[in-house]
């Protein structure tokens, strides 16, 4: 089996001949110490940390960086001058401070992102392929634009569809352009497959939102092949971990990210145990973070990948939720094969689901399934048969909306 393309990329970027655990960890410790020294010299946000660690394992003794730290201190976290910034991503979703969370990127950061996309997409996109990109296109250096750049460099053609096409438009594109590959979020992909069928599509990379097991399994059954999940967050340059041909977890780009898994009280957990993912982004030029708590939960898969790569692999990722969550609801609702998409609005213990279905809408069927799984919920379902004028019901991450 061919090794993950990530190995070749890391070797090229770090000027290495081979990539063993020892070599990966040597690169990580070198870059971590370079970062700590810079922070000490410039008296930056991390100025109180030691300027040198003897072992990589000493990282676990440093304090965490939280989402609130990032919201409050982005300018002092910035390791480069403002004039070197090529892209700023800002959102208002920081629940802890109410302040927008801003992440900055240099040209170098964006180039590294494109190169990782080329490694991940290169597993399923071949020269001459046509690729439908169903991520937002938001201007220069936006997510869709960076993916399209990687697709072009791989010698394939991009269809820049974004996230607001109707099912009728998607169906027309499938007929006219015959794309072999889909790149986009998982639930909209399932909706596409259930509405239009797979047509010319043969392979898909999914990212950008939780990918519940039911959604993964249903997509793979309809597509006839396994999906290539990708994991990335803004803090890691929208590019973190990619799937190789072995489909055995997601290989982490370890020359840019040191990953730890910690328990709820912040204790490091051994490989194989599930906990919160903590990242140290040693490769980010503009805004490197040390021990950033991502709020994402996963585990590091034990052993080496069948592809031969020794880079760490992340298992499925989810966000912990104290109560009912969208992925848990997805597991139930998308197990009904006629569901194309749905939106959920919650008010206390009442929930309203607006559902699109392939057949004549059966609201009772959906309500029964949800009530059986969540007996404490009062469920109201409004269902309608999908039409060519409908679009996916969420343009970004799927969340429970307040009603
Ligand atoms: Zn592999």
Short mmCIF file of C-alpha atoms and ligand atoms in Angstrom, two decimals:
data_model
loop_
_atom_site.label_atom_id
_atom_site.label_comp_id
_atom_site.label_asym_id
_atom_site.label_seq_id
_atom_site.Cartn_x
_atom_site.Cartn_y
_atom_site.Cartn_z
CA UNK A 1 0.00 0.00 0.00
CA UNK A 2 1.21 3.50 -0.82
CA UNK A 3 2.26 5.60 2.14
CA UNK A 4 0.25 8.63 3.10
CA UNK A 5 1.24 11.56 0.88
CA UNK A 6 1.73 13.49 4.09
CA UNK A 7 5.03 11.65 4.68
CA UNK A 8 6.45 12.90 1.39
CA UNK A 9 5.24 16.42 2.13
CA UNK A 10 6.81 16.51 5.60
CA UNK A 11 10.08 15.10 4.22
CA UNK A 12 10.11 17.81 1.56
CA UNK A 13 9.25 20.62 3.95
CA UNK A 14 11.75 19.51 6.62
CA UNK A 15 14.49 18.33 4.23
CA UNK A 16 14.38 14.74 5.50
CA UNK A 17 15.11 11.48 3.65
CA UNK A 18 12.88 9.29 5.81
CA UNK A 19 10.21 9.93 8.42
CA UNK A 20 10.36 7.89 11.62
CA UNK A 21 8.84 8.79 15.01
CA UNK A 22 12.26 9.88 16.18
CA UNK A 23 12.66 12.25 13.24
CA UNK A 24 9.16 13.67 13.67
CA UNK A 25 9.75 14.34 17.36
CA UNK A 26 13.15 15.91 16.70
CA UNK A 27 11.51 18.37 14.28
CA UNK A 28 8.75 19.07 16.81
CA UNK A 29 11.12 19.78 19.72
CA UNK A 30 13.31 22.02 17.54
CA UNK A 31 10.34 24.09 16.34
CA UNK A 32 8.80 24.25 19.81
CA UNK A 33 12.04 25.58 21.30
CA UNK A 34 12.41 28.07 18.47
CA UNK A 35 8.92 29.34 19.23
CA UNK A 36 9.52 29.57 22.99
CA UNK A 37 12.75 31.50 22.44
CA UNK A 38 11.06 33.96 20.08
CA UNK A 39 8.27 34.54 22.56
CA UNK A 40 10.74 35.21 25.36
CA UNK A 41 12.73 37.65 23.20
CA UNK A 42 9.72 39.61 21.98
CA UNK A 43 8.00 39.50 25.41
CA UNK A 44 4.88 38.13 23.74
CA UNK A 45 1.80 36.45 25.14
CA UNK A 46 3.85 33.40 26.15
CA UNK A 47 6.75 35.41 27.67
CA UNK A 48 6.43 33.73 31.05
CA UNK A 49 7.02 30.25 29.68
CA UNK A 50 10.52 28.74 29.75
CA UNK A 51 12.64 29.53 26.68
CA UNK A 52 13.84 25.95 26.26
CA UNK A 53 12.52 22.44 26.94
CA UNK A 54 14.82 19.42 27.09
CA UNK A 55 12.18 16.88 26.15
CA UNK A 56 8.98 16.99 24.15
CA UNK A 57 7.16 15.43 27.10
CA UNK A 58 7.97 18.59 29.15
CA UNK A 59 5.36 20.38 27.04
CA UNK A 60 2.72 18.80 29.31
CA UNK A 61 3.98 20.97 32.19
CA UNK A 62 3.07 24.24 30.41
CA UNK A 63 -0.32 25.94 30.95
CA UNK A 64 -3.18 25.66 28.48
CA UNK A 65 -4.29 28.37 26.07
CA UNK A 66 -8.08 28.68 25.90
CA UNK A 67 -10.58 30.02 23.42
CA UNK A 68 -11.06 32.98 25.79
CA UNK A 69 -7.31 33.72 25.66
CA UNK A 70 -7.50 33.74 21.89
CA UNK A 71 -10.52 36.05 21.83
CA UNK A 72 -9.02 38.54 24.29
CA UNK A 73 -5.38 38.49 23.24
CA UNK A 74 -5.14 37.90 19.49
CA UNK A 75 -2.93 41.00 18.90
CA UNK A 76 -0.41 39.99 21.59
CA UNK A 77 -0.45 36.38 20.35
CA UNK A 78 0.51 37.58 16.91
CA UNK A 79 4.08 36.56 16.24
CA UNK A 80 4.50 38.61 13.10
CA UNK A 81 3.82 42.22 12.19
CA UNK A 82 0.33 43.18 10.96
CA UNK A 83 1.69 44.06 7.52
CA UNK A 84 2.68 40.42 6.90
CA UNK A 85 -0.90 39.23 7.44
CA UNK A 86 -2.65 38.01 4.30
CA UNK A 87 -5.89 36.73 5.78
CA UNK A 88 -7.85 37.20 8.98
CA UNK A 89 -10.67 34.87 9.95
CA UNK A 90 -13.05 36.23 12.52
CA UNK A 91 -16.22 34.82 14.00
CA UNK A 92 -18.58 35.69 16.80
CA UNK A 93 -19.02 32.17 18.08
CA UNK A 94 -16.74 32.34 21.10
CA UNK A 95 -19.14 31.29 23.81
CA UNK A 96 -16.84 32.10 26.71
CA UNK A 97 -16.16 35.79 26.10
CA UNK A 98 -18.73 36.98 23.59
CA UNK A 99 -15.80 38.52 21.73
CA UNK A 100 -15.05 37.52 18.16
CA UNK A 101 -12.27 34.98 17.85
CA UNK A 102 -9.71 36.16 15.31
CA UNK A 103 -7.05 34.04 13.67
CA UNK A 104 -4.35 35.51 11.43
CA UNK A 105 -2.38 33.94 8.57
CA UNK A 106 0.72 34.91 6.61
CA UNK A 107 1.36 33.98 2.98
CA UNK A 108 3.56 31.18 4.33
CA UNK A 109 0.72 29.82 6.48
CA UNK A 110 -1.64 29.83 3.50
CA UNK A 111 0.93 28.12 1.27
CA UNK A 112 1.38 25.40 3.91
CA UNK A 113 -2.42 24.96 3.96
CA UNK A 114 -2.56 24.56 0.16
CA UNK A 115 0.29 22.04 0.31
CA UNK A 116 -1.53 19.99 2.95
CA UNK A 117 -4.71 20.10 0.86
CA UNK A 118 -2.69 18.83 -2.10
CA UNK A 119 -1.45 15.91 0.02
CA UNK A 120 -4.96 15.08 1.27
CA UNK A 121 -6.79 15.67 -2.01
CA UNK A 122 -4.03 13.95 -3.97
CA UNK A 123 -5.21 10.63 -2.48
CA UNK A 124 -8.51 10.88 -4.38
CA UNK A 125 -8.06 13.48 -7.14
CA UNK A 126 -6.09 12.57 -10.26
CA UNK A 127 -5.01 14.75 -13.21
CA UNK A 128 -7.93 15.36 -15.55
CA UNK A 129 -10.60 14.81 -12.87
CA UNK A 130 -13.46 17.25 -12.34
CA UNK A 131 -14.08 18.21 -8.71
CA UNK A 132 -17.18 19.83 -7.21
CA UNK A 133 -16.16 22.10 -4.32
CA UNK A 134 -19.08 22.71 -1.95
CA UNK A 135 -17.34 24.94 0.60
CA UNK A 136 -17.81 28.71 0.95
CA UNK A 137 -16.00 30.95 -1.54
CA UNK A 138 -15.41 34.12 0.43
CA UNK A 139 -12.77 36.02 -1.52
CA UNK A 140 -9.00 35.77 -1.89
CA UNK A 141 -7.47 33.12 0.38
CA UNK A 142 -10.88 31.90 1.56
CA UNK A 143 -11.45 28.21 2.26
CA UNK A 144 -13.03 27.41 -1.12
CA UNK A 145 -10.36 29.39 -2.95
CA UNK A 146 -7.50 27.55 -1.19
CA UNK A 147 -9.06 24.17 -2.01
CA UNK A 148 -9.53 25.22 -5.64
CA UNK A 149 -5.86 26.25 -5.79
CA UNK A 150 -4.83 22.78 -4.54
CA UNK A 151 -7.16 21.09 -7.08
CA UNK A 152 -5.67 23.16 -9.92
CA UNK A 153 -2.13 22.30 -8.86
CA UNK A 154 -3.11 18.61 -8.92
CA UNK A 155 -4.05 19.03 -12.59
CA UNK A 156 -7.81 18.74 -12.06
CA UNK A 157 -10.74 21.03 -12.83
CA UNK A 158 -12.66 22.83 -10.05
CA UNK A 159 -16.39 23.47 -10.06
CA UNK A 160 -16.67 26.31 -7.52
CA UNK A 161 -20.20 25.63 -6.31
CA UNK A 162 -20.14 27.03 -2.76
CA UNK A 163 -22.87 26.12 -0.27
CA UNK A 164 -26.01 27.72 -1.65
CA UNK A 165 -26.80 25.72 -4.81
CA UNK A 166 -30.29 24.25 -5.07
CA UNK A 167 -30.65 20.51 -5.53
CA UNK A 168 -31.88 21.26 -9.06
CA UNK A 169 -28.68 23.20 -9.81
CA UNK A 170 -26.52 20.45 -8.33
CA UNK A 171 -28.35 17.87 -10.42
CA UNK A 172 -27.72 19.93 -13.57
CA UNK A 173 -24.01 20.26 -12.73
CA UNK A 174 -23.75 16.50 -12.17
CA UNK A 175 -25.32 15.88 -15.56
CA UNK A 176 -23.38 18.50 -17.50
CA UNK A 177 -19.93 18.34 -15.91
CA UNK A 178 -19.73 14.69 -14.80
CA UNK A 179 -17.53 15.38 -11.73
CA UNK A 180 -15.78 12.33 -10.26
CA UNK A 181 -15.03 13.93 -6.89
CA UNK A 182 -17.02 15.82 -4.21
CA UNK A 183 -15.27 18.06 -1.67
CA UNK A 184 -17.51 19.56 1.01
CA UNK A 185 -19.38 19.03 4.26
CA UNK A 186 -20.75 15.56 5.07
CA UNK A 187 -24.50 16.13 5.62
CA UNK A 188 -24.97 18.23 2.45
CA UNK A 189 -23.20 15.41 0.60
CA UNK A 190 -25.65 12.85 1.95
CA UNK A 191 -28.52 15.16 0.92
CA UNK A 192 -27.03 15.41 -2.57
CA UNK A 193 -26.67 11.62 -2.89
CA UNK A 194 -30.18 10.98 -1.61
CA UNK A 195 -31.72 13.61 -3.89
CA UNK A 196 -29.70 13.26 -7.11
CA UNK A 197 -28.01 9.87 -6.81
CA UNK A 198 -24.26 9.43 -7.19
CA UNK A 199 -24.22 9.85 -11.00
CA UNK A 200 -20.55 10.28 -12.05
CA UNK A 201 -19.28 10.76 -8.47
CA UNK A 202 -16.78 8.14 -7.31
CA UNK A 203 -14.85 9.64 -4.40
CA UNK A 204 -15.39 12.31 -1.73
CA UNK A 205 -13.45 14.29 0.84
CA UNK A 206 -15.62 15.51 3.72
CA UNK A 207 -14.69 18.11 6.31
CA UNK A 208 -15.90 21.26 8.04
CA UNK A 209 -18.45 19.70 10.38
CA UNK A 210 -19.09 16.64 12.52
CA UNK A 211 -19.49 13.45 10.51
CA UNK A 212 -21.82 11.16 12.49
CA UNK A 213 -21.46 7.41 11.88
CA UNK A 214 -24.90 7.11 10.29
CA UNK A 215 -24.05 9.88 7.82
CA UNK A 216 -20.66 8.33 6.99
CA UNK A 217 -22.12 4.85 6.50
CA UNK A 218 -25.04 6.09 4.39
CA UNK A 219 -22.74 8.19 2.16
CA UNK A 220 -20.36 5.26 1.68
CA UNK A 221 -23.20 2.88 0.76
CA UNK A 222 -24.58 5.28 -1.84
CA UNK A 223 -21.15 6.24 -3.20
CA UNK A 224 -19.85 2.67 -3.26
CA UNK A 225 -16.49 3.63 -1.72
CA UNK A 226 -15.13 4.87 1.60
CA UNK A 227 -15.01 8.60 2.33
CA UNK A 228 -11.80 10.56 2.88
CA UNK A 229 -12.47 12.61 6.03
CA UNK A 230 -10.28 15.65 6.69
CA UNK A 231 -9.88 17.52 9.97
CA UNK A 232 -8.88 21.14 10.30
CA UNK A 233 -9.74 24.15 12.42
CA UNK A 234 -9.04 27.84 12.01
CA UNK A 235 -6.41 27.70 14.74
CA UNK A 236 -4.41 25.17 12.70
CA UNK A 237 -4.78 27.02 9.39
CA UNK A 238 -7.92 25.12 8.34
CA UNK A 239 -5.70 22.12 7.66
CA UNK A 240 -4.82 19.50 10.24
CA UNK A 241 -5.17 15.84 9.37
CA UNK A 242 -5.80 13.80 6.22
CA UNK A 243 -6.96 10.30 5.30
CA UNK A 244 -4.64 7.93 3.40
CA UNK A 245 -5.65 5.00 1.14
CA UNK A 246 -5.79 2.70 4.20
CA UNK A 247 -8.74 4.74 5.59
CA UNK A 248 -7.45 4.08 9.09
CA UNK A 249 -7.80 7.39 10.92
CA UNK A 250 -6.53 10.81 9.86
CA UNK A 251 -2.78 11.43 9.65
CA UNK A 252 -1.82 14.59 11.52
CA UNK A 253 0.59 17.09 9.95
CA UNK A 254 2.99 16.73 12.80
CA UNK A 255 5.65 19.12 11.55
CA UNK A 256 3.08 21.88 12.17
CA UNK A 257 1.03 20.52 15.05
CA UNK A 258 1.92 18.75 18.28
CA UNK A 259 -1.16 16.88 19.49
CA UNK A 260 -2.02 15.86 23.02
CA UNK A 261 -5.16 14.23 24.37
CA UNK A 262 -6.19 15.34 27.86
CA UNK A 263 -8.82 14.33 30.42
CA UNK A 264 -11.52 16.79 31.57
CA UNK A 265 -9.20 17.92 34.41
CA UNK A 266 -6.35 18.53 31.95
CA UNK A 267 -4.23 15.42 32.65
CA UNK A 268 -2.44 13.98 29.58
CA UNK A 269 -4.00 10.68 28.45
CA UNK A 270 -2.08 7.80 26.87
CA UNK A 271 -2.37 6.88 23.19
CA UNK A 272 -5.66 5.10 22.48
CA UNK A 273 -7.68 6.88 25.19
CA UNK A 274 -10.39 9.37 24.29
CA UNK A 275 -10.29 12.96 25.53
CA UNK A 276 -10.01 16.57 24.43
CA UNK A 277 -7.55 17.38 21.65
CA UNK A 278 -4.94 19.96 22.66
CA UNK A 279 -2.76 21.42 19.93
CA UNK A 280 0.53 23.30 19.84
CA UNK A 281 0.80 24.86 16.41
CA UNK A 282 4.58 25.04 15.99
CA UNK A 283 4.30 25.56 12.23
CA UNK A 284 1.97 28.57 12.18
CA UNK A 285 3.91 31.72 11.31
CA UNK A 286 1.38 34.39 12.24
CA UNK A 287 -0.34 33.04 15.31
CA UNK A 288 1.22 29.96 16.88
CA UNK A 289 -0.63 28.61 19.91
CA UNK A 290 0.82 26.59 22.76
CA UNK A 291 -1.38 23.87 24.30
CA UNK A 292 -4.62 25.26 22.86
CA UNK A 293 -7.73 23.43 24.08
CA UNK A 294 -9.71 22.80 20.91
CA UNK A 295 -12.98 21.64 22.50
CA UNK A 296 -12.83 18.75 20.02
CA UNK A 297 -12.84 15.19 21.33
CA UNK A 298 -11.03 12.23 19.79
CA UNK A 299 -8.27 9.70 20.46
CA UNK A 300 -4.93 8.95 18.86
CA UNK A 301 -5.06 5.53 17.21
CA UNK A 302 -2.48 3.10 18.60
CA UNK A 303 0.16 1.48 16.38
CA UNK A 304 1.26 2.33 12.86
CA UNK A 305 -1.04 2.78 9.89
CA UNK A 306 -1.19 -0.11 7.36
CA UNK A 307 0.16 2.45 4.84
CA UNK A 308 3.45 2.45 6.75
CA UNK A 309 3.41 6.06 7.90
CA UNK A 310 4.47 6.67 11.50
CA UNK A 311 2.67 10.00 11.80
CA UNK A 312 -0.01 10.01 14.51
CA UNK A 313 -3.58 9.34 13.39
CA UNK A 314 -6.70 10.90 14.85
CA UNK A 315 -9.91 8.92 15.18
CA UNK A 316 -13.35 10.41 14.48
CA UNK A 317 -13.72 13.94 15.93
CA UNK A 318 -16.71 15.33 17.78
CA UNK A 319 -17.51 18.27 20.05
CA UNK A 320 -18.57 17.31 23.53
CA UNK A 321 -22.01 18.47 24.48
CA UNK A 322 -23.57 18.27 27.94
CA UNK A 323 -27.03 17.61 26.51
CA UNK A 324 -28.68 16.88 23.21
CA UNK A 325 -26.32 17.68 20.32
CA UNK A 326 -26.76 17.97 16.58
CA UNK A 327 -24.56 14.93 15.81
CA UNK A 328 -26.56 12.77 18.25
CA UNK A 329 -29.77 13.90 16.59
CA UNK A 330 -28.20 13.32 13.15
CA UNK A 331 -27.49 9.69 14.11
CA UNK A 332 -31.23 9.14 14.55
CA UNK A 333 -32.77 11.32 11.85
CA UNK A 334 -30.42 10.36 9.00
CA UNK A 335 -30.90 6.65 9.78
CA UNK A 336 -34.22 7.22 7.97
CA UNK A 337 -33.23 6.80 4.35
CA UNK A 338 -35.78 9.25 3.02
CA UNK A 339 -34.35 12.21 4.96
CA UNK A 340 -32.40 14.62 2.72
CA UNK A 341 -31.77 17.35 5.30
CA UNK A 342 -33.37 18.89 8.37
CA UNK A 343 -33.09 21.95 10.59
CA UNK A 344 -33.52 21.75 14.38
CA UNK A 345 -34.81 24.51 16.68
CA UNK A 346 -34.84 23.86 20.40
CA UNK A 347 -36.67 25.62 23.18
CA UNK A 348 -36.25 23.98 26.59
CA UNK A 349 -37.39 20.39 26.18
CA UNK A 350 -39.32 21.14 22.99
CA UNK A 351 -37.76 20.66 19.62
CA UNK A 352 -39.02 21.60 16.17
CA UNK A 353 -37.59 19.74 13.19
CA UNK A 354 -38.09 21.05 9.66
CA UNK A 355 -37.37 18.10 7.40
CA UNK A 356 -36.84 17.59 3.67
CA UNK A 357 -37.57 14.08 2.43
CA UNK A 358 -37.18 12.23 -0.87
CA UNK A 359 -40.62 10.62 -0.78
CA UNK A 360 -43.97 11.98 0.23
CA UNK A 361 -43.21 13.62 3.54
CA UNK A 362 -43.94 11.49 6.59
CA UNK A 363 -43.58 13.73 9.64
CA UNK A 364 -44.90 11.01 11.95
CA UNK A 365 -42.10 8.61 11.01
CA UNK A 366 -39.41 11.17 11.87
CA UNK A 367 -41.15 12.20 15.12
CA UNK A 368 -41.46 8.55 16.25
CA UNK A 369 -37.77 7.89 15.64
CA UNK A 370 -36.65 10.98 17.58
CA UNK A 371 -39.08 10.36 20.45
CA UNK A 372 -37.86 6.77 20.77
CA UNK A 373 -34.24 7.93 21.03
CA UNK A 374 -34.88 10.98 23.25
CA UNK A 375 -37.96 10.16 25.40
CA UNK A 376 -37.75 13.42 27.38
CA UNK A 377 -38.11 15.62 24.30
CA UNK A 378 -41.36 17.07 23.01
CA UNK A 379 -40.94 16.66 19.28
CA UNK A 380 -42.75 18.56 16.55
CA UNK A 381 -41.92 17.75 12.94
CA UNK A 382 -42.75 19.71 9.84
CA UNK A 383 -41.85 17.69 6.74
CA UNK A 384 -42.03 18.33 3.03
CA UNK A 385 -40.93 16.51 -0.08
CA UNK A 386 -37.70 17.98 -1.47
CA UNK A 387 -38.05 20.02 -4.66
CA UNK A 388 -35.39 21.15 -7.17
CA UNK A 389 -35.66 24.68 -5.71
CA UNK A 390 -34.63 23.57 -2.20
CA UNK A 391 -31.11 24.02 -0.84
CA UNK A 392 -29.30 22.46 2.07
CA UNK A 393 -30.76 23.89 5.30
CA UNK A 394 -27.44 24.90 6.88
CA UNK A 395 -24.71 26.80 4.99
CA UNK A 396 -22.07 26.13 7.66
CA UNK A 397 -21.72 23.98 10.76
CA UNK A 398 -24.97 22.31 11.78
CA UNK A 399 -26.17 23.44 15.21
CA UNK A 400 -29.30 23.31 17.32
CA UNK A 401 -30.88 26.72 16.75
CA UNK A 402 -32.73 28.60 19.48
CA UNK A 403 -36.42 28.88 18.60
ZN1 LIG B 1 -2.00 5.70 6.48
#
